[in-house]
């Protein structure tokens, strides 16, 4: 290998797996250009950082700045020419370890996933539902979505899209009614054709369980036949991996050859689904089936590679539709609001499938939390945030103390937040109390990370006499979060329980009931991987809701600190948010966007800008 390449690969910014892949690729073509192993290592590192591909222009600039001797390799176009001549690098459609498209370099698997996903989404968007026209569609929409205070009623628009097209993407912040809309959509579709088979899925077991609960609650209040309600929930929601029949090592039982048996597939928390998994899901969607995606485009993207929902919702304009759809909606409902400013002759088929819900039923747009969310999404400076905290009692700002003073600064909040769990009369009351307050951290490690805050909370509560840790891991009133799925116990990654002594004096861990009935209880030894959860990372909190949230940011800037992270943390709260941070770090986080390089946005929308 070239000496310059060897020096670059020795840099600690590369992991050993990056170096191993670089040597493997270089070994496939010993006479290849010296840029090949370096590009291979950069692609490997980029994937670990959440990118779908490597931007060669940015890679060339980074290398030239860090190693001037690498400047002789040229810029992005020169890198592309050099790599195109290497045997392990192929063009679109070639089965090679690396695939080159323009100035984007992919691992083959991610190139295939991105292309497949884009093709399937565009095909769904261009394919109207094949059902015969429903003469009662307008009446059904009016019954399930009575007149709203403002027009258009975006929930009703979403239902119209789902009833007339094969793809419906419903994005909206917390409390905008995404799941309630999905429940009414299912009721409408099943009234039209009772024989339809519904499949429900979410990226995690916890999210799947919440989807079941939310749909059951909404359907219970709808004026529809009992058979419709039963049909909608005949197959409870499950994880996407389980729906696809995961077999390990990325293999799935379900595919285009053996698709998912369904006529309607609803996927919740779509922002948490990575590009590769979503591609496999769409490959397994049967011909003619509808797909309804629910999510919040402003939330954190998936832990794995890609920013699927953000790229999908990156339309040139929000809530703009082709005139045919806008006029069809007006004809069905009598509401011509959509046919006015929201009709756009230049709109594309994919835009007909995207509906952004705008009205939050959880908090007012001009209230503290709503205003804070708006400022965060706008990337406001500290000068805009400061008056918000002064004007609204439900959002509080506390200066970040040094680590040695952190316990004193948080003692009151932690004591008031968690002591009610220990004082609760029974396990169900304790679980309800536990769900009212949570400490959220941007990072896991360090003095301001979740691990340190969990230890701090134990010390504070022990000093108050609320808990009595005995030196072992388990003690009464310890809150825990499951971190792996256990299908035998029906405990899923993200499920939260609390340890208490049972009526027989034995310490057990109690979890919320499934539906009606008492809490589920397990001996501590029965739980697989789990952790204490007074504090949790913002990533782990996705999909959860608490009355009050205390957000703790580190004392210096960090790549994980982005506006998506702050927005996700703030929107976990129903009533009150307290933020512990320095003004500089908070403002920097609000101004930083998640940047994930991919070609999905360009494939879907034809935009050259491929970074979120």
Coordinates of C-alpha atoms in Angstrom, one line a residue:
X1 CA 0.0 0.0 0.0
X2 CA 1.2 3.5 -0.8
X3 CA 3.1 5.2 2.1
X4 CA 0.8 8.2 2.2
X5 CA -2.2 6.0 2.4
X6 CA -0.6 4.0 5.2
X7 CA 0.0 7.2 7.2
X8 CA -3.5 8.4 6.7
X9 CA -5.1 5.0 7.7
X10 CA -3.0 5.0 10.9
X11 CA -4.9 8.1 12.1
X12 CA -7.0 7.4 15.2
X13 CA -10.1 8.9 13.5
X14 CA -10.3 5.5 11.8
X15 CA -11.5 2.4 13.6
X16 CA -9.8 -1.0 13.1
X17 CA -12.8 -2.2 11.0
X18 CA -12.2 0.8 8.6
X19 CA -8.5 -0.2 8.2
X20 CA -9.4 -3.9 7.7
X21 CA -11.9 -3.0 5.0
X22 CA -9.4 -0.7 3.3
X23 CA -6.8 -3.5 3.2
X24 CA -9.4 -6.0 1.9
X25 CA -10.4 -3.7 -1.0
X26 CA -6.8 -2.8 -1.8
X27 CA -6.0 -6.5 -1.9
X28 CA -8.5 -7.0 -4.7
X29 CA -6.5 -4.7 -7.0
X30 CA -2.9 -4.4 -5.8
X31 CA -2.1 -2.2 -8.8
X32 CA -4.9 0.2 -8.1
X33 CA -4.5 3.9 -7.4
X34 CA -3.4 4.9 -3.9
X35 CA -6.6 6.7 -3.3
X36 CA -8.6 3.4 -3.3
X37 CA -7.8 2.1 0.3
X38 CA -8.2 5.6 1.7
X39 CA -11.6 6.0 0.0
X40 CA -12.6 2.6 1.2
X41 CA -11.8 3.5 4.8
X42 CA -13.6 6.8 4.5
X43 CA -16.7 5.0 3.2
X44 CA -16.6 2.5 6.1
X45 CA -16.2 5.4 8.6
X46 CA -19.0 7.4 7.0
X47 CA -21.4 4.5 7.3
X48 CA -20.6 4.2 11.0
X49 CA -21.4 7.9 11.3
X50 CA -24.8 7.5 9.8
X51 CA -24.1 8.4 6.2
X52 CA -25.3 6.3 3.3
X53 CA -22.4 7.2 1.1
X54 CA -19.2 9.3 0.9
X55 CA -19.2 12.7 -0.7
X56 CA -15.9 12.6 -2.6
X57 CA -15.6 16.4 -2.8
X58 CA -15.8 16.7 0.9
X59 CA -13.5 13.8 1.4
X60 CA -10.9 15.3 -0.8
X61 CA -11.0 18.6 1.0
X62 CA -10.8 16.9 4.4
X63 CA -7.8 14.8 3.4
X64 CA -5.9 17.7 1.7
X65 CA -6.4 19.8 4.9
X66 CA -5.1 17.1 7.2
X67 CA -2.4 15.7 5.0
X68 CA -1.0 18.2 2.4
X69 CA 0.7 15.3 0.6
X70 CA -2.7 13.9 -0.3
X71 CA -3.6 17.1 -2.2
X72 CA -1.9 15.6 -5.3
X73 CA -4.9 13.3 -5.6
X74 CA -7.0 16.3 -6.6
X75 CA -10.6 17.2 -5.8
X76 CA -13.8 15.2 -6.0
X77 CA -13.8 14.9 -9.7
X78 CA -10.2 13.7 -9.8
X79 CA -11.0 11.1 -7.0
X80 CA -14.0 9.9 -9.1
X81 CA -11.8 9.4 -12.2
X82 CA -9.1 7.6 -10.2
X83 CA -11.6 5.3 -8.4
X84 CA -13.5 4.5 -11.6
X85 CA -10.3 2.9 -12.9
X86 CA -10.1 0.5 -9.9
X87 CA -11.5 -3.0 -10.2
X88 CA -13.3 -3.0 -6.8
X89 CA -15.2 0.1 -7.9
X90 CA -18.2 -0.3 -10.2
X91 CA -20.9 1.9 -11.6
X92 CA -24.6 1.8 -11.0
X93 CA -25.9 -1.8 -11.3
X94 CA -22.4 -3.5 -11.1
X95 CA -21.9 -6.0 -8.3
X96 CA -18.7 -4.7 -6.8
X97 CA -17.7 -3.9 -3.2
X98 CA -17.9 -0.1 -3.9
X99 CA -20.3 1.7 -6.3
X100 CA -19.5 5.1 -7.8
X101 CA -22.3 7.4 -8.9
X102 CA -21.1 10.9 -9.8
X103 CA -19.1 12.1 -6.8
X104 CA -20.8 9.7 -4.4
X105 CA -19.1 6.5 -3.3
X106 CA -21.2 3.7 -1.7
X107 CA -20.8 0.4 -0.2
X108 CA -22.8 -1.9 -2.6
X109 CA -25.4 -2.8 0.0
X110 CA -26.3 0.8 0.7
X111 CA -26.3 1.8 -2.9
X112 CA -28.8 -1.0 -3.6
X113 CA -30.9 -0.1 -0.6
X114 CA -31.1 3.6 -1.5
X115 CA -31.9 2.9 -5.2
X116 CA -34.5 0.3 -4.3
X117 CA -36.2 2.5 -1.7
X118 CA -36.4 5.5 -4.1
X119 CA -37.8 3.3 -6.9
X120 CA -40.4 1.7 -4.7
X121 CA -41.5 5.1 -3.2
X122 CA -41.8 6.7 -6.6
X123 CA -43.7 3.7 -8.0
X124 CA -46.2 3.9 -5.1
X125 CA -46.6 7.6 -5.5
X126 CA -47.4 7.3 -9.2
X127 CA -49.9 4.4 -8.7
X128 CA -53.4 5.5 -7.6
X129 CA -55.4 2.9 -5.6
X130 CA -57.1 0.5 -8.0
X131 CA -60.3 0.4 -6.0
X132 CA -63.5 1.5 -7.7
X133 CA -64.7 5.0 -6.7
X134 CA -66.4 5.1 -3.4
X135 CA -69.6 7.2 -3.7
X136 CA -69.8 7.4 0.1
X137 CA -66.2 8.6 0.6
X138 CA -67.2 12.2 1.3
X139 CA -69.8 11.1 3.8
X140 CA -67.3 8.8 5.5
X141 CA -64.7 11.6 5.7
X142 CA -67.3 13.9 7.2
X143 CA -68.2 11.4 9.8
X144 CA -64.7 10.5 10.8
X145 CA -63.4 14.0 10.6
X146 CA -66.1 16.6 11.5
X147 CA -65.6 20.2 10.5
X148 CA -62.3 21.6 11.9
X149 CA -61.8 25.1 13.2
X150 CA -59.5 25.9 10.3
X151 CA -59.5 24.7 6.7
X152 CA -58.1 22.6 5.2
X153 CA -58.5 19.9 7.9
X154 CA -55.1 18.3 7.4
X155 CA -56.2 15.1 9.2
X156 CA -59.1 14.7 6.7
X157 CA -56.8 15.5 3.8
X158 CA -54.5 12.7 5.0
X159 CA -57.4 10.3 5.1
X160 CA -58.5 11.3 1.6
X161 CA -54.9 10.6 0.4
X162 CA -54.9 7.2 2.1
X163 CA -58.2 6.3 0.6
X164 CA -57.3 7.3 -3.0
X165 CA -53.6 6.5 -3.2
X166 CA -51.3 3.7 -2.4
X167 CA -48.8 5.9 -0.4
X168 CA -49.7 8.2 2.4
X169 CA -47.0 9.9 4.5
X170 CA -48.3 11.7 7.6
X171 CA -45.8 13.9 9.3
X172 CA -46.4 16.1 12.4
X173 CA -45.1 17.1 15.7
X174 CA -46.2 15.5 19.0
X175 CA -49.9 16.0 19.7
X176 CA -50.9 16.7 16.1
X177 CA -53.0 13.5 15.9
X178 CA -50.9 11.2 13.7
X179 CA -52.1 8.0 15.3
X180 CA -55.7 9.2 15.8
X181 CA -55.7 10.0 12.0
X182 CA -54.3 6.5 11.2
X183 CA -57.0 4.9 13.4
X184 CA -59.8 6.7 11.5
X185 CA -58.1 5.8 8.2
X186 CA -58.2 2.1 9.1
X187 CA -61.9 2.4 10.1
X188 CA -62.7 4.1 6.8
X189 CA -60.8 1.6 4.6
X190 CA -62.3 -1.3 6.5
X191 CA -65.8 0.1 6.1
X192 CA -65.1 0.3 2.4
X193 CA -63.9 -3.3 2.2
X194 CA -64.2 -5.4 5.4
X195 CA -62.1 -8.1 3.9
X196 CA -58.9 -6.0 3.9
X197 CA -56.0 -7.3 5.9
X198 CA -54.2 -4.8 8.1
X199 CA -50.6 -5.0 9.2
X200 CA -49.2 -2.7 11.9
X201 CA -45.5 -2.2 12.5
X202 CA -43.0 0.1 14.3
X203 CA -39.2 0.1 14.5
X204 CA -39.1 -1.0 18.2
X205 CA -41.1 -3.2 20.4
X206 CA -42.0 -0.3 22.7
X207 CA -43.2 1.8 19.8
X208 CA -45.3 -1.2 18.5
X209 CA -46.9 -1.6 21.9
X210 CA -47.7 2.1 22.1
X211 CA -49.2 2.0 18.6
X212 CA -51.5 -0.9 19.7
X213 CA -52.6 1.0 22.7
X214 CA -53.2 4.3 20.9
X215 CA -55.2 2.7 18.0
X216 CA -57.3 0.7 20.5
X217 CA -58.1 3.8 22.4
X218 CA -59.1 5.8 19.4
X219 CA -61.1 3.0 17.7
X220 CA -63.0 2.4 21.0
X221 CA -64.5 5.9 20.7
X222 CA -65.5 5.7 17.0
X223 CA -69.0 5.1 15.8
X224 CA -68.2 2.0 13.7
X225 CA -69.2 -1.6 13.7
X226 CA -67.5 -3.8 16.3
X227 CA -66.3 -6.0 13.4
X228 CA -64.4 -3.0 11.9
X229 CA -62.6 -2.4 15.3
X230 CA -61.8 -6.1 15.6
X231 CA -60.5 -6.2 12.0
X232 CA -58.3 -3.2 12.5
X233 CA -56.6 -4.8 15.5
X234 CA -56.8 -8.4 14.4
X235 CA -53.0 -8.5 14.0
X236 CA -51.3 -6.5 16.8
X237 CA -48.5 -4.2 15.8
X238 CA -45.0 -5.8 15.9
X239 CA -41.5 -4.7 15.1
X240 CA -40.5 -4.3 11.5
X241 CA -37.9 -7.0 12.0
X242 CA -40.5 -9.5 13.3
X243 CA -43.0 -8.6 10.6
X244 CA -40.3 -9.3 8.0
X245 CA -39.3 -12.5 9.7
X246 CA -35.7 -11.6 10.7
X247 CA -33.3 -14.5 10.4
X248 CA -30.1 -12.9 11.6
X249 CA -27.2 -11.5 9.6
X250 CA -29.6 -9.1 7.7
X251 CA -31.7 -11.9 6.2
X252 CA -35.5 -11.9 6.2
X253 CA -38.1 -14.4 5.4
X254 CA -40.4 -11.9 3.7
X255 CA -39.4 -10.5 0.3
X256 CA -40.9 -9.7 -3.1
X257 CA -41.1 -13.5 -3.6
X258 CA -42.9 -14.1 -0.3
X259 CA -44.5 -10.7 0.6
X260 CA -46.2 -9.6 3.8
X261 CA -49.8 -10.8 3.8
X262 CA -51.6 -7.5 4.0
X263 CA -53.7 -5.0 2.0
X264 CA -52.8 -2.0 4.3
X265 CA -49.5 -1.6 6.1
X266 CA -49.2 1.2 8.8
X267 CA -45.7 2.0 10.0
X268 CA -45.4 4.3 13.1
X269 CA -42.2 6.3 14.1
X270 CA -40.9 6.2 10.5
X271 CA -38.2 8.7 11.4
X272 CA -36.5 6.0 13.4
X273 CA -36.3 3.5 10.5
X274 CA -33.0 3.4 8.6
X275 CA -32.8 3.3 4.8
X276 CA -31.7 -0.3 4.5
X277 CA -34.5 -1.6 6.6
X278 CA -37.2 0.5 4.9
X279 CA -36.0 -0.7 1.5
X280 CA -36.4 -4.3 2.7
X281 CA -39.9 -3.5 4.0
X282 CA -41.0 -2.0 0.7
X283 CA -39.6 -4.9 -1.2
X284 CA -41.9 -7.1 0.8
X285 CA -45.0 -5.0 0.3
X286 CA -47.5 -6.9 -1.8
X287 CA -48.6 -5.5 -5.2
X288 CA -51.6 -3.3 -4.8
X289 CA -51.2 -2.9 -1.0
X290 CA -51.4 0.6 0.6
X291 CA -48.6 2.0 2.8
X292 CA -49.3 4.6 5.5
X293 CA -46.2 6.1 7.2
X294 CA -46.4 8.1 10.4
X295 CA -43.6 10.2 11.9
X296 CA -42.1 13.5 12.7
X297 CA -39.7 14.8 10.0
X298 CA -38.1 17.1 12.6
X299 CA -37.1 14.4 15.0
X300 CA -33.8 12.6 15.3
X301 CA -33.1 10.3 12.4
X302 CA -32.4 6.6 12.8
X303 CA -29.4 5.3 14.8
X304 CA -28.4 3.4 11.6
X305 CA -27.4 4.9 8.3
X306 CA -29.6 7.5 6.5
X307 CA -32.3 10.1 7.3
X308 CA -35.2 8.4 5.5
X309 CA -38.2 10.5 6.6
X310 CA -36.3 13.8 6.3
X311 CA -35.3 13.0 2.8
X312 CA -38.8 11.8 1.9
X313 CA -40.5 14.9 3.2
X314 CA -38.0 17.3 1.6
X315 CA -40.6 18.4 -1.0
X316 CA -40.0 21.8 -2.7
X317 CA -43.1 23.1 -0.8
X318 CA -45.1 21.8 2.1
X319 CA -48.7 20.6 1.7
X320 CA -48.8 21.4 -2.1
X321 CA -50.7 19.0 -4.3
X322 CA -51.4 18.5 -8.0
X323 CA -54.7 20.1 -9.1
X324 CA -56.3 16.7 -9.8
X325 CA -56.0 15.6 -6.2
X326 CA -57.0 19.0 -4.8
X327 CA -60.1 19.1 -7.0
X328 CA -61.0 15.5 -6.1
X329 CA -60.8 16.4 -2.5
X330 CA -63.1 19.4 -3.0
X331 CA -65.6 17.2 -4.9
X332 CA -65.7 14.6 -2.2
X333 CA -65.9 16.9 0.8
X334 CA -67.2 20.2 -0.5
X335 CA -64.1 21.9 1.0
X336 CA -62.4 23.9 -1.7
X337 CA -59.6 25.2 0.6
X338 CA -57.2 22.7 -0.8
X339 CA -58.0 23.7 -4.4
X340 CA -56.8 27.2 -3.7
X341 CA -53.3 28.1 -2.5
X342 CA -52.5 24.4 -1.9
X343 CA -53.0 23.4 -5.5
X344 CA -49.8 23.6 -7.6
X345 CA -49.6 22.6 -11.3
X346 CA -45.9 22.1 -10.8
X347 CA -46.3 19.6 -7.9
X348 CA -45.0 16.1 -8.4
X349 CA -46.8 12.8 -7.8
X350 CA -44.9 12.2 -4.6
X351 CA -46.2 15.5 -3.2
X352 CA -49.7 14.2 -3.5
X353 CA -48.8 11.6 -0.9
X354 CA -47.2 13.9 1.8
X355 CA -49.4 15.6 4.4
X356 CA -47.9 17.7 7.2
X357 CA -50.2 18.0 10.3
X358 CA -49.9 21.5 11.7
X359 CA -52.2 21.8 14.7
X360 CA -50.9 20.5 18.1
X361 CA -53.6 19.4 20.5
X362 CA -50.9 19.0 23.2
X363 CA -49.6 22.5 23.5
X364 CA -50.5 25.8 21.9
X365 CA -48.2 27.2 19.2
X366 CA -47.9 30.4 21.1
X367 CA -47.3 28.6 24.4
X368 CA -43.9 28.1 25.9
X369 CA -43.1 24.6 24.6
X370 CA -44.7 25.4 21.2
X371 CA -42.7 28.6 20.9
X372 CA -39.5 26.9 22.0
X373 CA -40.0 24.2 19.4
X374 CA -40.5 26.8 16.6
X375 CA -37.4 28.7 17.6
X376 CA -35.3 25.5 17.7
X377 CA -36.5 24.4 14.3
X378 CA -35.7 27.8 13.0
X379 CA -32.2 27.6 14.3
X380 CA -32.6 30.8 16.4
X381 CA -29.7 32.5 18.2
X382 CA -29.5 32.8 21.9
X383 CA -30.9 36.4 21.7
X384 CA -34.2 34.9 20.5
X385 CA -34.3 32.1 23.1
X386 CA -33.6 34.3 26.2
X387 CA -36.9 36.3 26.0
X388 CA -38.8 33.0 25.5
X389 CA -37.6 31.6 28.8
X390 CA -38.4 34.9 30.5
X391 CA -41.9 35.1 29.1
X392 CA -43.1 31.5 29.7
X393 CA -43.3 29.7 33.0
X394 CA -43.5 26.2 31.5
X395 CA -40.0 26.5 29.9
X396 CA -37.2 27.1 32.4
X397 CA -33.5 27.8 31.9
X398 CA -30.9 26.9 34.5
X399 CA -27.2 27.7 34.1
X400 CA -25.0 24.6 33.9
X401 CA -22.9 24.2 37.1
X402 CA -19.5 22.4 37.2
X403 CA -19.7 18.7 37.8
X404 CA -18.9 18.9 41.5
X405 CA -22.0 21.2 42.0
X406 CA -24.4 19.3 39.8
X407 CA -25.9 17.2 42.6
X408 CA -26.8 20.3 44.6
X409 CA -28.3 22.0 41.6
X410 CA -30.5 19.0 40.7
X411 CA -31.3 17.7 44.2
X412 CA -34.7 19.5 44.3
X413 CA -35.8 18.5 40.8
X414 CA -34.8 14.9 41.2
X415 CA -36.3 14.6 44.6
X416 CA -39.6 16.2 43.6
X417 CA -39.6 14.2 40.3
X418 CA -38.9 10.7 41.6
X419 CA -39.9 10.6 45.3
X420 CA -43.6 10.1 44.4
X421 CA -42.6 6.8 42.8
X422 CA -41.4 5.5 46.1
X423 CA -44.4 6.9 48.0
X424 CA -47.0 5.4 45.6
X425 CA -49.5 3.1 47.2
X426 CA -49.2 0.3 44.6
X427 CA -47.1 -0.7 41.5
X428 CA -49.5 0.8 39.0
X429 CA -49.5 4.1 40.8
X430 CA -45.7 4.0 40.9
X431 CA -45.5 3.4 37.2
X432 CA -47.8 6.3 36.5
X433 CA -45.7 8.5 38.8
X434 CA -42.5 7.4 37.0
X435 CA -44.0 8.4 33.7
X436 CA -44.5 12.0 34.8
X437 CA -40.8 13.0 35.0
X438 CA -37.6 12.1 33.3
X439 CA -34.0 13.5 33.1
X440 CA -32.8 13.5 29.4
X441 CA -29.2 13.7 28.4
X442 CA -27.6 14.3 25.1
X443 CA -24.7 11.9 25.8
X444 CA -24.4 8.7 27.7
X445 CA -20.9 9.1 29.1
X446 CA -19.1 12.0 30.9
X447 CA -20.1 14.1 33.9
X448 CA -23.2 15.3 32.2
X449 CA -24.1 12.0 30.6
X450 CA -27.0 9.5 31.4
X451 CA -24.8 7.1 33.3
X452 CA -23.4 9.8 35.7
X453 CA -26.9 11.3 36.1
X454 CA -28.3 7.9 37.1
X455 CA -25.7 7.5 39.8
X456 CA -26.3 11.1 40.9
X457 CA -30.1 10.5 41.2
X458 CA -29.5 7.4 43.3
X459 CA -27.3 9.4 45.7
X460 CA -29.8 12.2 45.9
X461 CA -32.8 9.9 46.5
X462 CA -30.8 7.7 49.0
X463 CA -29.9 10.9 51.0
X464 CA -33.6 11.8 51.1
X465 CA -34.5 8.3 52.3
X466 CA -36.7 7.6 49.2
X467 CA -34.6 4.6 48.2
X468 CA -32.2 2.3 50.1
X469 CA -29.7 0.8 47.7
X470 CA -28.2 -2.3 49.4
X471 CA -24.9 -2.5 47.4
X472 CA -26.3 -4.8 44.8
X473 CA -27.9 -3.8 41.5
X474 CA -31.5 -4.3 42.7
X475 CA -33.4 -2.4 45.4
X476 CA -37.0 -1.4 45.9
X477 CA -38.2 1.5 43.7
X478 CA -35.4 1.2 41.2
X479 CA -36.6 2.2 37.7
X480 CA -35.3 0.1 34.9
X481 CA -35.4 0.2 31.1
X482 CA -35.2 -3.0 29.0
X483 CA -32.6 -2.7 26.3
X484 CA -33.2 -5.9 24.3
X485 CA -36.4 -7.5 23.0
X486 CA -37.6 -10.6 24.9
X487 CA -40.5 -12.0 22.9
X488 CA -41.1 -14.8 25.5
X489 CA -41.8 -12.3 28.3
X490 CA -43.3 -9.7 25.8
X491 CA -40.8 -7.1 27.1
X492 CA -39.3 -4.9 24.5
X493 CA -36.4 -2.5 24.0
X494 CA -37.4 0.7 25.7
X495 CA -40.0 -0.8 28.1
X496 CA -39.8 0.8 31.5
X497 CA -40.6 -0.9 34.8
X498 CA -40.1 -0.3 38.5
X499 CA -38.9 -2.7 41.3
X500 CA -41.1 -3.1 44.3
X501 CA -41.8 -5.6 47.0
X502 CA -44.8 -7.7 46.1
X503 CA -47.6 -8.6 48.5
X504 CA -45.6 -11.7 49.5
X505 CA -42.5 -9.5 50.4
X506 CA -40.5 -10.7 47.3
X507 CA -38.8 -8.0 45.2
X508 CA -40.3 -8.0 41.7
X509 CA -40.1 -5.7 38.7
X510 CA -43.5 -4.3 37.6
X511 CA -44.3 -3.2 34.0
X512 CA -47.5 -1.6 32.6
X513 CA -50.3 -4.0 31.8
X514 CA -51.1 -5.0 28.2
X515 CA -54.5 -3.6 27.8
X516 CA -56.7 -4.0 30.9
X517 CA -55.7 -5.8 34.0
X518 CA -53.0 -5.5 36.6
X519 CA -49.3 -4.7 36.0
X520 CA -47.1 -7.4 34.7
X521 CA -44.5 -8.6 37.2
X522 CA -41.3 -10.5 36.9
X523 CA -38.5 -11.6 39.2
X524 CA -35.4 -9.5 38.5
X525 CA -33.4 -12.5 37.4
X526 CA -35.8 -13.0 34.5
X527 CA -35.0 -9.7 32.9
X528 CA -32.4 -9.8 30.1
X529 CA -30.3 -6.7 29.4
X530 CA -31.5 -3.6 31.2
X531 CA -30.3 -0.4 32.9
X532 CA -31.3 2.1 35.6
X533 CA -33.4 4.9 34.1
X534 CA -33.8 8.0 36.2
X535 CA -32.0 9.5 33.3
X536 CA -31.9 8.4 29.7
X537 CA -30.4 9.6 26.4
X538 CA -32.6 11.7 24.1
X539 CA -32.2 9.0 21.5
X540 CA -33.7 6.4 23.9
X541 CA -36.6 8.7 24.7
X542 CA -38.0 8.9 21.2
X543 CA -41.7 8.0 21.2
X544 CA -42.0 8.6 24.9
X545 CA -44.0 11.4 26.7
X546 CA -43.6 12.9 30.2
X547 CA -45.4 15.6 32.0
X548 CA -42.0 17.2 32.9
X549 CA -38.6 16.9 31.3
X550 CA -35.2 18.0 32.6
X551 CA -32.7 18.3 29.7
X552 CA -29.0 18.3 30.6
X553 CA -26.5 19.2 27.9
X554 CA -22.8 18.8 28.2
X555 CA -20.5 21.8 28.9
X556 CA -18.9 21.8 25.5
X557 CA -20.0 21.3 21.9
X558 CA -20.3 17.8 20.6
X559 CA -21.3 16.4 17.2
X560 CA -24.4 14.8 18.6
X561 CA -25.7 18.2 19.7
X562 CA -28.1 19.2 16.9
X563 CA -31.5 21.0 16.6
X564 CA -33.1 17.6 15.9
X565 CA -31.8 16.4 19.3
X566 CA -33.0 19.5 21.2
X567 CA -36.4 19.4 19.4
X568 CA -36.8 15.7 20.2
X569 CA -36.0 16.3 23.9
X570 CA -38.3 19.4 24.2
X571 CA -41.2 17.6 22.5
X572 CA -41.1 14.7 25.0
X573 CA -42.7 17.1 27.5
X574 CA -46.4 17.7 27.8
X575 CA -46.4 20.5 30.4
X576 CA -42.9 21.7 31.4
X577 CA -39.3 21.7 30.2
X578 CA -36.3 22.7 32.2
X579 CA -33.0 23.0 30.3
X580 CA -29.6 22.8 32.1
X581 CA -26.9 24.1 29.7
X582 CA -24.7 27.0 28.8
X583 CA -26.1 29.6 26.4
X584 CA -23.3 29.0 23.9
X585 CA -23.8 25.2 23.8
X586 CA -27.5 25.4 23.6
X587 CA -27.5 28.0 20.8
X588 CA -24.8 26.0 18.9
X589 CA -27.0 22.8 19.2
X590 CA -30.1 24.6 17.9
X591 CA -28.2 26.0 14.9
X592 CA -26.5 22.6 13.9
X593 CA -28.4 20.2 11.7
X594 CA -28.0 16.5 11.3
X595 CA -25.9 16.1 8.2
X596 CA -26.2 12.7 6.6
X597 CA -24.9 12.3 3.2
X598 CA -27.0 10.3 0.8
X599 CA -28.4 10.4 -2.7
X600 CA -32.0 9.6 -1.6
X601 CA -33.2 13.2 -1.6
X602 CA -31.8 13.7 -5.1
X603 CA -33.4 10.4 -6.4
X604 CA -36.8 11.4 -5.0
X605 CA -36.8 15.1 -5.7
X606 CA -34.0 15.7 -8.3
X607 CA -32.3 18.0 -5.9
X608 CA -28.5 18.3 -6.1
X609 CA -28.3 19.0 -2.3
X610 CA -27.9 15.5 -0.9
X611 CA -27.3 16.5 2.8
X612 CA -30.1 16.9 5.3

